[in-house]
PDB file of C-alpha atoms and ligand atoms in Angstrom:
ATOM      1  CA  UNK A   1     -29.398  12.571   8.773  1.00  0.00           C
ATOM      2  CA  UNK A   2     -28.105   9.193   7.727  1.00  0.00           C
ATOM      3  CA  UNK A   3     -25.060   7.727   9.799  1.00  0.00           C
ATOM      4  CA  UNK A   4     -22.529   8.209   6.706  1.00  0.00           C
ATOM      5  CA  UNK A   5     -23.898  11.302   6.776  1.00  0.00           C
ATOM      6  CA  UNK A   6     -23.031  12.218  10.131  1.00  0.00           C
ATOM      7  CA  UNK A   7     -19.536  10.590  10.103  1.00  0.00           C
ATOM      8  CA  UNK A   8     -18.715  12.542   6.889  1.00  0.00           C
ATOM      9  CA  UNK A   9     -19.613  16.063   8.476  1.00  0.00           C
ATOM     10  CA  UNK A  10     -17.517  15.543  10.876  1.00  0.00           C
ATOM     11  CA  UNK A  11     -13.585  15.264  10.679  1.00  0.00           C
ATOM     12  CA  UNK A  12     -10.078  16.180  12.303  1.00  0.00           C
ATOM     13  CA  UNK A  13      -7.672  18.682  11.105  1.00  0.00           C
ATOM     14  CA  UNK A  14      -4.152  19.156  11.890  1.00  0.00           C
ATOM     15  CA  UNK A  15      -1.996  22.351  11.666  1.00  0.00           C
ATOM     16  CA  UNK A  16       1.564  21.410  11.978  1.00  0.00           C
ATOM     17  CA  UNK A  17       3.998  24.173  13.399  1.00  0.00           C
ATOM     18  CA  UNK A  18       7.024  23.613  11.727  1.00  0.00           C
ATOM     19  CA  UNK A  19      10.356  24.257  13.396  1.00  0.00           C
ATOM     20  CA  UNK A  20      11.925  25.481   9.949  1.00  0.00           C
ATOM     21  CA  UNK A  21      15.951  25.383   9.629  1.00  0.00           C
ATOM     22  CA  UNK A  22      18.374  26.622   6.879  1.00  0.00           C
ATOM     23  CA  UNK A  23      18.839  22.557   6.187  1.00  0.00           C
ATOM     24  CA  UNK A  24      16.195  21.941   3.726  1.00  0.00           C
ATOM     25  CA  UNK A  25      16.852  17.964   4.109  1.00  0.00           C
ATOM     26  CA  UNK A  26      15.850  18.646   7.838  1.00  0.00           C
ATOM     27  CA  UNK A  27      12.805  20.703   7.397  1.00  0.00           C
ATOM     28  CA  UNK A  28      11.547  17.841   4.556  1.00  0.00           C
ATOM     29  CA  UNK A  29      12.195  15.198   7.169  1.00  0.00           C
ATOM     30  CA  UNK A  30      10.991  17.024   9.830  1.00  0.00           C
ATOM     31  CA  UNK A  31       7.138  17.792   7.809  1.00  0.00           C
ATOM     32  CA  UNK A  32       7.264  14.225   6.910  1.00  0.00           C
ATOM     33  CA  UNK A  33       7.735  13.203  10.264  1.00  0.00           C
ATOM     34  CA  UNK A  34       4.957  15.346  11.372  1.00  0.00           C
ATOM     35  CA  UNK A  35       2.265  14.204   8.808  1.00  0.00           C
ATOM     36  CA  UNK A  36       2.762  10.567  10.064  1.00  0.00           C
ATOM     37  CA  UNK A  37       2.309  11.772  13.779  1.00  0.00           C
ATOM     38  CA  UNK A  38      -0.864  13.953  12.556  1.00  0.00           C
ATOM     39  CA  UNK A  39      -2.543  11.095  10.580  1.00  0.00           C
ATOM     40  CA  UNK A  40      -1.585   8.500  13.542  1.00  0.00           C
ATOM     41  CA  UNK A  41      -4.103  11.278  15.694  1.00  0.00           C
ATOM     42  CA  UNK A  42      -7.002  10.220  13.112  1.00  0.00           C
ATOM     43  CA  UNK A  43      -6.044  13.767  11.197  1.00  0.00           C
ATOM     44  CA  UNK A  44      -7.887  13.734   7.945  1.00  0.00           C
ATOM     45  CA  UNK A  45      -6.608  16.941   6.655  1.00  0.00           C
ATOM     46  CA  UNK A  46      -2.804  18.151   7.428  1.00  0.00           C
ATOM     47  CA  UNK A  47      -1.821  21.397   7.285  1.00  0.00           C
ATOM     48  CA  UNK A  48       2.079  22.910   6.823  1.00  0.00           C
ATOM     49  CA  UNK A  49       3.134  26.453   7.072  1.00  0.00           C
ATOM     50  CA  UNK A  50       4.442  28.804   4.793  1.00  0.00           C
ATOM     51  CA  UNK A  51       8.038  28.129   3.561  1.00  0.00           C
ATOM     52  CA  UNK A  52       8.212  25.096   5.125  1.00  0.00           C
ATOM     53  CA  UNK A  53      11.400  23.957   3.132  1.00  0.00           C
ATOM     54  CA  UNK A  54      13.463  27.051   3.362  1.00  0.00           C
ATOM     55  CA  UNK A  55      13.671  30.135   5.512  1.00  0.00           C
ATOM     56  CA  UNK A  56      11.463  32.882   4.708  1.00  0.00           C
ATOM     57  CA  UNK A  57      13.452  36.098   3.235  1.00  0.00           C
ATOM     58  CA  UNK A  58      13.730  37.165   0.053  1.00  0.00           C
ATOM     59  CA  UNK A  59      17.410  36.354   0.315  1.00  0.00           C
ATOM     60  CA  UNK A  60      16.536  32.831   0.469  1.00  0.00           C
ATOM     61  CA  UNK A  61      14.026  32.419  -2.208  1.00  0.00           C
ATOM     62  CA  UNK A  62      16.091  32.104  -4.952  1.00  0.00           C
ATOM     63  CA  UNK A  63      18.674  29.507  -3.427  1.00  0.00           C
ATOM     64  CA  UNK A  64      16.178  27.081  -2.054  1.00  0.00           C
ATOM     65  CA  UNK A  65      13.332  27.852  -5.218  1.00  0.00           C
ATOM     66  CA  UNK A  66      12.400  24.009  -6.988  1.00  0.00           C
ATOM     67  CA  UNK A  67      10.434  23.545  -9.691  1.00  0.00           C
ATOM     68  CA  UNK A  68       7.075  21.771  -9.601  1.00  0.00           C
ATOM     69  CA  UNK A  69       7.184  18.841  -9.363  1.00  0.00           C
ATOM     70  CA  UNK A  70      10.928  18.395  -7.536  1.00  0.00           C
ATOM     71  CA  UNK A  71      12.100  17.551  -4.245  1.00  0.00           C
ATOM     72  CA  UNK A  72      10.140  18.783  -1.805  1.00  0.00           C
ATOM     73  CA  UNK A  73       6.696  18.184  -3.688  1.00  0.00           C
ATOM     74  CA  UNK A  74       7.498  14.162  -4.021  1.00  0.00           C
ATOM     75  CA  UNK A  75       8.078  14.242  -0.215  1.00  0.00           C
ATOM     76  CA  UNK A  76       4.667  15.807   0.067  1.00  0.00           C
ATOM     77  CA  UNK A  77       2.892  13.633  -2.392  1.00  0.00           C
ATOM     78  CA  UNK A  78       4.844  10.268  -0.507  1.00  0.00           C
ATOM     79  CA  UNK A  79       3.605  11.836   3.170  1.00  0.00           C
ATOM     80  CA  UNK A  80      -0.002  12.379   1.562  1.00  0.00           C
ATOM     81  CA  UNK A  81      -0.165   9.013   0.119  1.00  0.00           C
ATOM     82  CA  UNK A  82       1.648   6.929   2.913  1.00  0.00           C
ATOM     83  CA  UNK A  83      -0.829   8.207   5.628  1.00  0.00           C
ATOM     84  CA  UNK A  84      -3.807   8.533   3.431  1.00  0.00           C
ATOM     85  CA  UNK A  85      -4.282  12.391   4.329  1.00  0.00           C
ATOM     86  CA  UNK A  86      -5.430  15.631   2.236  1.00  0.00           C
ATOM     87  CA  UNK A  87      -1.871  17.544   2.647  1.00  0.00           C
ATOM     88  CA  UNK A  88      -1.851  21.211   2.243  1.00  0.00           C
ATOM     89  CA  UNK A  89       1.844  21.465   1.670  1.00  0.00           C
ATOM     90  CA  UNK A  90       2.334  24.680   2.888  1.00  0.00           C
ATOM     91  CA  UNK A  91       4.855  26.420   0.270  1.00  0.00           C
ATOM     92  CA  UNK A  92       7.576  26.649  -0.939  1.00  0.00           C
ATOM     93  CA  UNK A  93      10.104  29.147  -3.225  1.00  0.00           C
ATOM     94  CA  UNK A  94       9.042  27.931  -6.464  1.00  0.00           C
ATOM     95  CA  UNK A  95      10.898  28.448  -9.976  1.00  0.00           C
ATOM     96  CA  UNK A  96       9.012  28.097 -13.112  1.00  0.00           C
ATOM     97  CA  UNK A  97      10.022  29.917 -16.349  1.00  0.00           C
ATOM     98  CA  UNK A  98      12.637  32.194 -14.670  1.00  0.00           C
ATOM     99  CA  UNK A  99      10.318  33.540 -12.565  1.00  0.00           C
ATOM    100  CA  UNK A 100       9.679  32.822  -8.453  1.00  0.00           C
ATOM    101  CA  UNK A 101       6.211  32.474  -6.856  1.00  0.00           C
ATOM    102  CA  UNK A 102       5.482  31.179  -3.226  1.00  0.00           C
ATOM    103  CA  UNK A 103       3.893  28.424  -3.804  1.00  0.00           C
ATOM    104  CA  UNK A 104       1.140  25.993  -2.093  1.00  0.00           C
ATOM    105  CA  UNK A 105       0.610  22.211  -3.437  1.00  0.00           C
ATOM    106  CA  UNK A 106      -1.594  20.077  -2.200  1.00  0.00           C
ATOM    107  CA  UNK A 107      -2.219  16.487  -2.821  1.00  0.00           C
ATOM    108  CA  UNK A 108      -5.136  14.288  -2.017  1.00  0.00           C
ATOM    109  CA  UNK A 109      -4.792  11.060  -0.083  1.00  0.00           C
ATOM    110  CA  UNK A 110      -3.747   9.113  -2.939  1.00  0.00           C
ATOM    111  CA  UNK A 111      -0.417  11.355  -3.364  1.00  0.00           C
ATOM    112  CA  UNK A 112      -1.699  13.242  -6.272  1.00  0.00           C
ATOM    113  CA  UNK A 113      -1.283  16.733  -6.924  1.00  0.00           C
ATOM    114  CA  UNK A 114      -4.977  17.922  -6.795  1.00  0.00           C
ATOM    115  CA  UNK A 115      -4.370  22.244  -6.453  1.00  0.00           C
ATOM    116  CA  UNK A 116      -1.670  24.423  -6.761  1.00  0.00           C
ATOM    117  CA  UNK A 117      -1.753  27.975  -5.421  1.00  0.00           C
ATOM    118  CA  UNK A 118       0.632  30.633  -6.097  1.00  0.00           C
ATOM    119  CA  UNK A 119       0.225  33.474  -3.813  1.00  0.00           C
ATOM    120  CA  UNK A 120      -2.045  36.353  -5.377  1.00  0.00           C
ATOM    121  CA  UNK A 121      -0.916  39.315  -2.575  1.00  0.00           C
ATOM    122  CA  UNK A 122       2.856  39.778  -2.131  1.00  0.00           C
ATOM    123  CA  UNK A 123       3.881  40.724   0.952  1.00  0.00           C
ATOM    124  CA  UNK A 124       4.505  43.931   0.356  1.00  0.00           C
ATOM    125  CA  UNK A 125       4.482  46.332   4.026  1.00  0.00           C
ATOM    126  CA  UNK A 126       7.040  49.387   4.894  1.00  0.00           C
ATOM    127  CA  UNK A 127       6.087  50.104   8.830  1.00  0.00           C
ATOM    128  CA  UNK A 128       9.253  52.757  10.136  1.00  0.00           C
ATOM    129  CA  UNK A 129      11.319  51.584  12.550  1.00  0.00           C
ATOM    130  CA  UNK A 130       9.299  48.080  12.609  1.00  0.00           C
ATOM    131  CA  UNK A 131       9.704  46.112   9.812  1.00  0.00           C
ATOM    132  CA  UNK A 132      10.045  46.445   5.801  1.00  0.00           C
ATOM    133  CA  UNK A 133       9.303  43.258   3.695  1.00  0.00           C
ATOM    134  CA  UNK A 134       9.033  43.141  -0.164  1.00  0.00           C
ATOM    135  CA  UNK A 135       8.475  39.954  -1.671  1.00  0.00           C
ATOM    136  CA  UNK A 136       7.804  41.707  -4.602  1.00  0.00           C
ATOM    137  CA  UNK A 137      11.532  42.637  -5.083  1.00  0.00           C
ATOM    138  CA  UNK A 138      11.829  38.679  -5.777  1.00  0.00           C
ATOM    139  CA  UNK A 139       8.675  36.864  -6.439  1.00  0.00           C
ATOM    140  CA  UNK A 140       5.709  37.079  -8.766  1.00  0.00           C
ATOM    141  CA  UNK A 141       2.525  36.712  -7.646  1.00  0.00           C
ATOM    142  CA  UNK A 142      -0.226  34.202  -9.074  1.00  0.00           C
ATOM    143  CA  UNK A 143      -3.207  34.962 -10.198  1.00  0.00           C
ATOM    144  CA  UNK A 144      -6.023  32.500  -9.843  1.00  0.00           C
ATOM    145  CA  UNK A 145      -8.432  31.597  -6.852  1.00  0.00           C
ATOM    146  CA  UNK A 146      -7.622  27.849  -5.167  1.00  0.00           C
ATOM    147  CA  UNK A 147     -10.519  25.820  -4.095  1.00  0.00           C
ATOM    148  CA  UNK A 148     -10.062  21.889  -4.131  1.00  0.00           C
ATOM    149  CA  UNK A 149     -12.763  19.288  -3.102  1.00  0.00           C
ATOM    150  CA  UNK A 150     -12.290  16.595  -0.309  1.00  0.00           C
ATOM    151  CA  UNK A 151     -14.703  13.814   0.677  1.00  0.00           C
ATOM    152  CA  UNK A 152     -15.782  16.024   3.635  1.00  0.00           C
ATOM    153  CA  UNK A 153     -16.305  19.540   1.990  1.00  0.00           C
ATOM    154  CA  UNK A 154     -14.600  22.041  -0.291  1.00  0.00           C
ATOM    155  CA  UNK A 155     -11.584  24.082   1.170  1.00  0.00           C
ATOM    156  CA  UNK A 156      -9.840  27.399  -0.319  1.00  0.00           C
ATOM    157  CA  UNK A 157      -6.707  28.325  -0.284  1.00  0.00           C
ATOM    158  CA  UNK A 158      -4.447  31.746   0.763  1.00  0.00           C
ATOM    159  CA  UNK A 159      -1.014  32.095   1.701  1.00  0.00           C
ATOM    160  CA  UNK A 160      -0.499  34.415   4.164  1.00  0.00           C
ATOM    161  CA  UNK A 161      -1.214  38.151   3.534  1.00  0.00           C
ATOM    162  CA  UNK A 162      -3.803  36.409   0.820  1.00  0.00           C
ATOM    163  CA  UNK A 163      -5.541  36.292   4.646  1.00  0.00           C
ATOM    164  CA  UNK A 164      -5.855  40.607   4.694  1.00  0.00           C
ATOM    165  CA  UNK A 165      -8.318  40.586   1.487  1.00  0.00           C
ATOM    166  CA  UNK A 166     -12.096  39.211   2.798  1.00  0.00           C
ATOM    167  CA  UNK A 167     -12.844  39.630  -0.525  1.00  0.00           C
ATOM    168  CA  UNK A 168     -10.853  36.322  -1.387  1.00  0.00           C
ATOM    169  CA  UNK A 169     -12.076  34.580   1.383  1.00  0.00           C
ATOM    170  CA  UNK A 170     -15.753  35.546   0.444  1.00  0.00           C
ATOM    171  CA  UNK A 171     -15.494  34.620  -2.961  1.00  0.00           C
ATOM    172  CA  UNK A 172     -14.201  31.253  -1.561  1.00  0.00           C
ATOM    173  CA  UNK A 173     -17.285  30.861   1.120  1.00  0.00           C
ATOM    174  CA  UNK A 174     -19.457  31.930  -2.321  1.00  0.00           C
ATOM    175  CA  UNK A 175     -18.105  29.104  -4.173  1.00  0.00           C
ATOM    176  CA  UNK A 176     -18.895  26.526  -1.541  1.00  0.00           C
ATOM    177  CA  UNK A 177     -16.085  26.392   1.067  1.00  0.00           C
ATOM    178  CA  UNK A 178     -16.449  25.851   4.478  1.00  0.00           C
ATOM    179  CA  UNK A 179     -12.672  25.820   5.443  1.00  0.00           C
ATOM    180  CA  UNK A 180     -10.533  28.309   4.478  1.00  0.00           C
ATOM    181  CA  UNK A 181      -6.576  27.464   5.010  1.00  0.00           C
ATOM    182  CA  UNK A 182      -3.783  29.844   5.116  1.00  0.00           C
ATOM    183  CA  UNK A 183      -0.253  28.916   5.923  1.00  0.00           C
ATOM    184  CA  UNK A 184       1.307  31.932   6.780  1.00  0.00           C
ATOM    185  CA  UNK A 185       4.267  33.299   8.983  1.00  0.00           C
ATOM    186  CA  UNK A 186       3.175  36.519  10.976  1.00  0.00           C
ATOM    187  CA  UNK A 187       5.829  38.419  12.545  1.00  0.00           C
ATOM    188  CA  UNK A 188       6.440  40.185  15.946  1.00  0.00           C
ATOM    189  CA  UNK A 189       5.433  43.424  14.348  1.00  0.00           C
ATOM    190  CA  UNK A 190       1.933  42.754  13.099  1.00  0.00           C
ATOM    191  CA  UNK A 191       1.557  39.127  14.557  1.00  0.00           C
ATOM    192  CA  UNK A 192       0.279  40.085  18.221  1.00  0.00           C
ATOM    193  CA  UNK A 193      -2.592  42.244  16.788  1.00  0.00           C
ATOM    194  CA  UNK A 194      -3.635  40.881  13.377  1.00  0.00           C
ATOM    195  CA  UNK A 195      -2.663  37.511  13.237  1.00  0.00           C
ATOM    196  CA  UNK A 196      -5.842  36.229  15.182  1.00  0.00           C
ATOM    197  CA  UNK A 197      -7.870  38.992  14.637  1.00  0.00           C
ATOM    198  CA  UNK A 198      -7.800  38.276  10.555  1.00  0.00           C
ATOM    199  CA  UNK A 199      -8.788  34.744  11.340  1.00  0.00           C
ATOM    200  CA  UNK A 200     -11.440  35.353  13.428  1.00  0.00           C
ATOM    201  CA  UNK A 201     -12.818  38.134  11.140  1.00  0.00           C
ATOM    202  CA  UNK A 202     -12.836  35.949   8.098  1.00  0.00           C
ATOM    203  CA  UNK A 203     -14.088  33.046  10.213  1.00  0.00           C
ATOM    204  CA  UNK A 204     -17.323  35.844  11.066  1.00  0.00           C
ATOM    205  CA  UNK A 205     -17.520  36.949   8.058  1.00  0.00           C
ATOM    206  CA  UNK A 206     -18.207  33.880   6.210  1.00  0.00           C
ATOM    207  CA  UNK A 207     -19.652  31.572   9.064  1.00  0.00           C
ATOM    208  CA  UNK A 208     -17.141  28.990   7.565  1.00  0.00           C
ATOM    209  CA  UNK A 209     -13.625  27.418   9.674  1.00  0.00           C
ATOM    210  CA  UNK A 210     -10.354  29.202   9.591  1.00  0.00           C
ATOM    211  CA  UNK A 211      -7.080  27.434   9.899  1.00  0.00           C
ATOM    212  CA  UNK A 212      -3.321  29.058   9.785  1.00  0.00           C
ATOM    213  CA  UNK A 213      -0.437  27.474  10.069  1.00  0.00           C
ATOM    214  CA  UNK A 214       3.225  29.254  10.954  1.00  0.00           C
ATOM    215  CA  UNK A 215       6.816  27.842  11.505  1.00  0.00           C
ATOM    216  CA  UNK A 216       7.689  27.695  14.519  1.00  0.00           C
ATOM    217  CA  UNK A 217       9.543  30.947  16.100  1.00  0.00           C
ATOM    218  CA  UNK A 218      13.524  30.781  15.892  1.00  0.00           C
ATOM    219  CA  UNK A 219      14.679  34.003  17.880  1.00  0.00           C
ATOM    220  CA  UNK A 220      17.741  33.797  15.522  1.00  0.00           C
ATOM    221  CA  UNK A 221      15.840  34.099  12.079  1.00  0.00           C
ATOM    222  CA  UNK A 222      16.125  37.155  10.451  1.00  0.00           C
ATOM    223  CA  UNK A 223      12.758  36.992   9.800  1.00  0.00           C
ATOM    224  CA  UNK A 224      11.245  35.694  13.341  1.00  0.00           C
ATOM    225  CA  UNK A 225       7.602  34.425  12.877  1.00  0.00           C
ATOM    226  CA  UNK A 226       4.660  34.908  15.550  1.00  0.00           C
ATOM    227  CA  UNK A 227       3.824  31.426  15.562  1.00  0.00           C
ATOM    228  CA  UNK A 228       0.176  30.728  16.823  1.00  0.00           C
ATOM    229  CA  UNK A 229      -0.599  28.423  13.761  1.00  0.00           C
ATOM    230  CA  UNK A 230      -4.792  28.509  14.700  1.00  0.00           C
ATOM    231  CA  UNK A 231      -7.997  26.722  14.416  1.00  0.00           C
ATOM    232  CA  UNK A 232     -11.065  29.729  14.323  1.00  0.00           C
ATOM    233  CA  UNK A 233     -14.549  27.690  14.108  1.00  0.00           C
ATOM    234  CA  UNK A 234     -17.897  29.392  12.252  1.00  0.00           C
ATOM    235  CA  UNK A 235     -18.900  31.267  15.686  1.00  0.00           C
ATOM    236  CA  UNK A 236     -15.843  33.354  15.630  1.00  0.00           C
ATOM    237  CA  UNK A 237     -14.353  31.281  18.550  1.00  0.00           C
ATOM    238  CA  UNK A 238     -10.618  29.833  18.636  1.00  0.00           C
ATOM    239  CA  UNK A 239     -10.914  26.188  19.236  1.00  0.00           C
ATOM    240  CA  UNK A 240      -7.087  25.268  18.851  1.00  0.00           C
ATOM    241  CA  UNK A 241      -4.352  27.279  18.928  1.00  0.00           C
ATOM    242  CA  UNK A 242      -0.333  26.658  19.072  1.00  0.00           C
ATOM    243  CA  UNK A 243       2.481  28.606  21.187  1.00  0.00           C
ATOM    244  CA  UNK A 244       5.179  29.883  19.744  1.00  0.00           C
ATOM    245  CA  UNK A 245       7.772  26.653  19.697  1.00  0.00           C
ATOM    246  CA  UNK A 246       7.326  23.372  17.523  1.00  0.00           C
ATOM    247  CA  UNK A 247       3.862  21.606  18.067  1.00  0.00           C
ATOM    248  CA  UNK A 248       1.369  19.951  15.926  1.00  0.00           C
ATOM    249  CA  UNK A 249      -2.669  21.375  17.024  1.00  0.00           C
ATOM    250  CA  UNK A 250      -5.578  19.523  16.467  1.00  0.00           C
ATOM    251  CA  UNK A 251      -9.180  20.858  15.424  1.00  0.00           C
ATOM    252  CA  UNK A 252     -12.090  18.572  15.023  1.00  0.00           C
ATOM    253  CA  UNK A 253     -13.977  20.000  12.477  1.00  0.00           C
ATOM    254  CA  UNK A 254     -17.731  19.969  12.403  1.00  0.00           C
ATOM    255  CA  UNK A 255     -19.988  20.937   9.072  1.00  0.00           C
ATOM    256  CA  UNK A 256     -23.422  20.150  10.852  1.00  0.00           C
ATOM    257  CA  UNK A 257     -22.194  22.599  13.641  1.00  0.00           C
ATOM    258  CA  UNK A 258     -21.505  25.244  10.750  1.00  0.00           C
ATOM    259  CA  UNK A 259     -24.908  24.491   9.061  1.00  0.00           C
ATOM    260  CA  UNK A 260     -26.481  25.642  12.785  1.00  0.00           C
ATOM    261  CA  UNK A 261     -24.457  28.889  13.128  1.00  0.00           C
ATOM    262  CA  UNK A 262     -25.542  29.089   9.639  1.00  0.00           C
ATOM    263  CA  UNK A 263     -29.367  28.748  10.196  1.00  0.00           C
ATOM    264  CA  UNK A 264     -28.996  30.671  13.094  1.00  0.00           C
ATOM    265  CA  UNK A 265     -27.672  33.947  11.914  1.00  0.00           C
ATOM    266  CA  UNK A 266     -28.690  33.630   8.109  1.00  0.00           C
ATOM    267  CA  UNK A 267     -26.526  36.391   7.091  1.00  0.00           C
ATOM    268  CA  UNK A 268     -26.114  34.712   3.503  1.00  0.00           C
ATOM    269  CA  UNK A 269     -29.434  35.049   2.712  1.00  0.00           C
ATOM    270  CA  UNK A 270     -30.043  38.317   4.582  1.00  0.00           C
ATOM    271  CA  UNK A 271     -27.651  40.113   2.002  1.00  0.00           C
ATOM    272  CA  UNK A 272     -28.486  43.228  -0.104  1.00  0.00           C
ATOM    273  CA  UNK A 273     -27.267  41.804  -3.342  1.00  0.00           C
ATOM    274  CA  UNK A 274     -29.190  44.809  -4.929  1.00  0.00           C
ATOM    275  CA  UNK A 275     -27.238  47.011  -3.076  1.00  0.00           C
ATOM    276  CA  UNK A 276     -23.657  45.810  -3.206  1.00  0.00           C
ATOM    277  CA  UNK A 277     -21.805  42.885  -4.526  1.00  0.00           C
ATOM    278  CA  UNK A 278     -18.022  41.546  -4.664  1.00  0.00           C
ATOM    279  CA  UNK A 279     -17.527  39.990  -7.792  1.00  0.00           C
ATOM    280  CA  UNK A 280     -14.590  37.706  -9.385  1.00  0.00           C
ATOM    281  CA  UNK A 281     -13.197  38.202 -12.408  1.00  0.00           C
ATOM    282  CA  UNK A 282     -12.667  34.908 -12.481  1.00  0.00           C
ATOM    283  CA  UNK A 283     -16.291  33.852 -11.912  1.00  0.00           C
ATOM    284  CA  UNK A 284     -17.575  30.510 -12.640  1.00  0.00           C
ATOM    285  CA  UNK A 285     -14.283  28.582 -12.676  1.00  0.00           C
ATOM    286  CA  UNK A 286     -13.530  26.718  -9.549  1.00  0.00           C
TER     287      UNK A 286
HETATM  288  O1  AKG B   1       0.429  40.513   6.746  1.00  0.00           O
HETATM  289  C1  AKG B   1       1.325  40.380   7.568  1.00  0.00           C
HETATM  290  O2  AKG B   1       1.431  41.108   8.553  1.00  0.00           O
HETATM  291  C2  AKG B   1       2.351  39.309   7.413  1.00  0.00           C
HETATM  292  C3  AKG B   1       2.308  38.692   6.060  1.00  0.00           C
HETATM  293  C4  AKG B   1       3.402  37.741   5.805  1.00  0.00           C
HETATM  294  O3  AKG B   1       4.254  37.519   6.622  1.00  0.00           O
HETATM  295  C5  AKG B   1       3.447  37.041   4.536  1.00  0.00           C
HETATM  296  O4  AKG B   1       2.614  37.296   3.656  1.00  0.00           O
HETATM  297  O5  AKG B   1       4.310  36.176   4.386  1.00  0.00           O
END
């Protein structure tokens, strides 16, 4: 392998985990903030959690929903640009023809929008006594599959409980991804079990890198996230994780290491496509 070759495979991610406040102004400072302190690590790729701008409820949807482009996507296309990163912004409420999705931009180191990803699986769980959440009541869901390029390799994109479905996430390891990124926000119901587990399953599945990242946990939220933004490499092994409080993890990612685990269990090639298949109805667009 040549030396470009090498340096290219290799390259570090950051997960930022976002202490997120009812002062949108703060939590777009805040992220921006952040990125700088990310890219000043040698972070090529900068991950933000879900609702980064606003608090996550459907009560707040509405109030702090933007249209995109608007506030908080120039912040994210300035941050991108002014420290040269990939930026997975996250998401945010967004509004577009009177209806609300929860939305994930990202931008590519020269501050242009390069994918946008409205979330395809709303958050939609009724556990007694636990916890009932219905984003459905306000949002919409989207309806395409989000893979964008980057000079190192191509990454797809879920938000959140997109994370449950391995279908996605094999579809996305079928189209040529070797990172999969989900900022989500887990809860204290279903975080301590299946927040890691689903990371580390996908990660198996699909011999590719798995990276979540959560706001921070504010005990006085009504909706108080498990935290634990993660890094999950190709072997099914954490290599980074957060706490639950404000912190920024680092993951350097390696593709040559993938391409071993790869060789080594060839799983891809070892499937009974005459037996089974999971198919897209979306196939052949990227
Ligand atoms: O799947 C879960 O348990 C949590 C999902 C979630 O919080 C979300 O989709 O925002």
């Amino acid at each position: 392998m040549s030396t470009l070759a090498k340096v290219m495979s290799k390259f570090r991610l950051a997960v930022i985990q976002l202490q997120v406040s009812s002062v949108k102004a703060d939590n777009l400072s805040r992220a921006r903030r952040l990125v700088k302190e990310a890219a000043g690590q040698g972070s090529k790729v900068v991950v933000l959690p879900e609702c980064f701008n606003s608090p996550y409820g459907t009560n707040f949807f509405s109030r702090y929903a933007e249209k995109i482009p608007g506030e908080s996507t120039q912040v994210l296309s300035e941050a991108a640009k002014e420290n040269q990163v990939y930026l997975v912004g996250g998401s945010i409420p967004e509004e577009d023809g009177g209806k609300l999705f929860n939305t994930c931009t990202v931008f590519g180191p020269d501050g242009e929008v390069i994918l946008k990803h409205r979330k395809i699986h709303l958050f939609d769980i009724d556990i007694p006594g636990k916890i009932r959440f219905q984003e459905s009541e306000t949002l919409s869901a989207g309806n395409s599959l989000s893979v964008f390029d980057t000079s190192f390799c191509k990454v797809g994109v879920g938000i959140c409980y997109d994370m449950r479905f391995a279908e996605l996430a094999q579809l996305y390891s079928r189209k040529g991804c070797q990172l999969l990124v989900y900022p989500g926000a887990f809860n204290m119901t279903t975080g301590p079990t299946h927040w890691e587990l689903l990371q580390r399953a996908r990660a198996l599945d699909n011999q590719v890198y798995v990276a979540t990242a959560s706001p921070a946990r504010d005990e006085t939220a009504s909706y108080v996230a498990w935290g634990h933004s993660t890094v999950v490499n190709p072997w099914g092994d954490v290599i980074s994780k957060a706490g639950p409080e404000e912190a920024v993890v680092y993951a350097d990612i390696d593709l040559q290491y993938l391409a071993d685990v790869r060789q080594q269990i060839p799983i891809t090639s070892q499937r009974r496509n005459d037996l089974y298949a999971v198919t897209s109805a979306q196939e052949g667009s990227s």
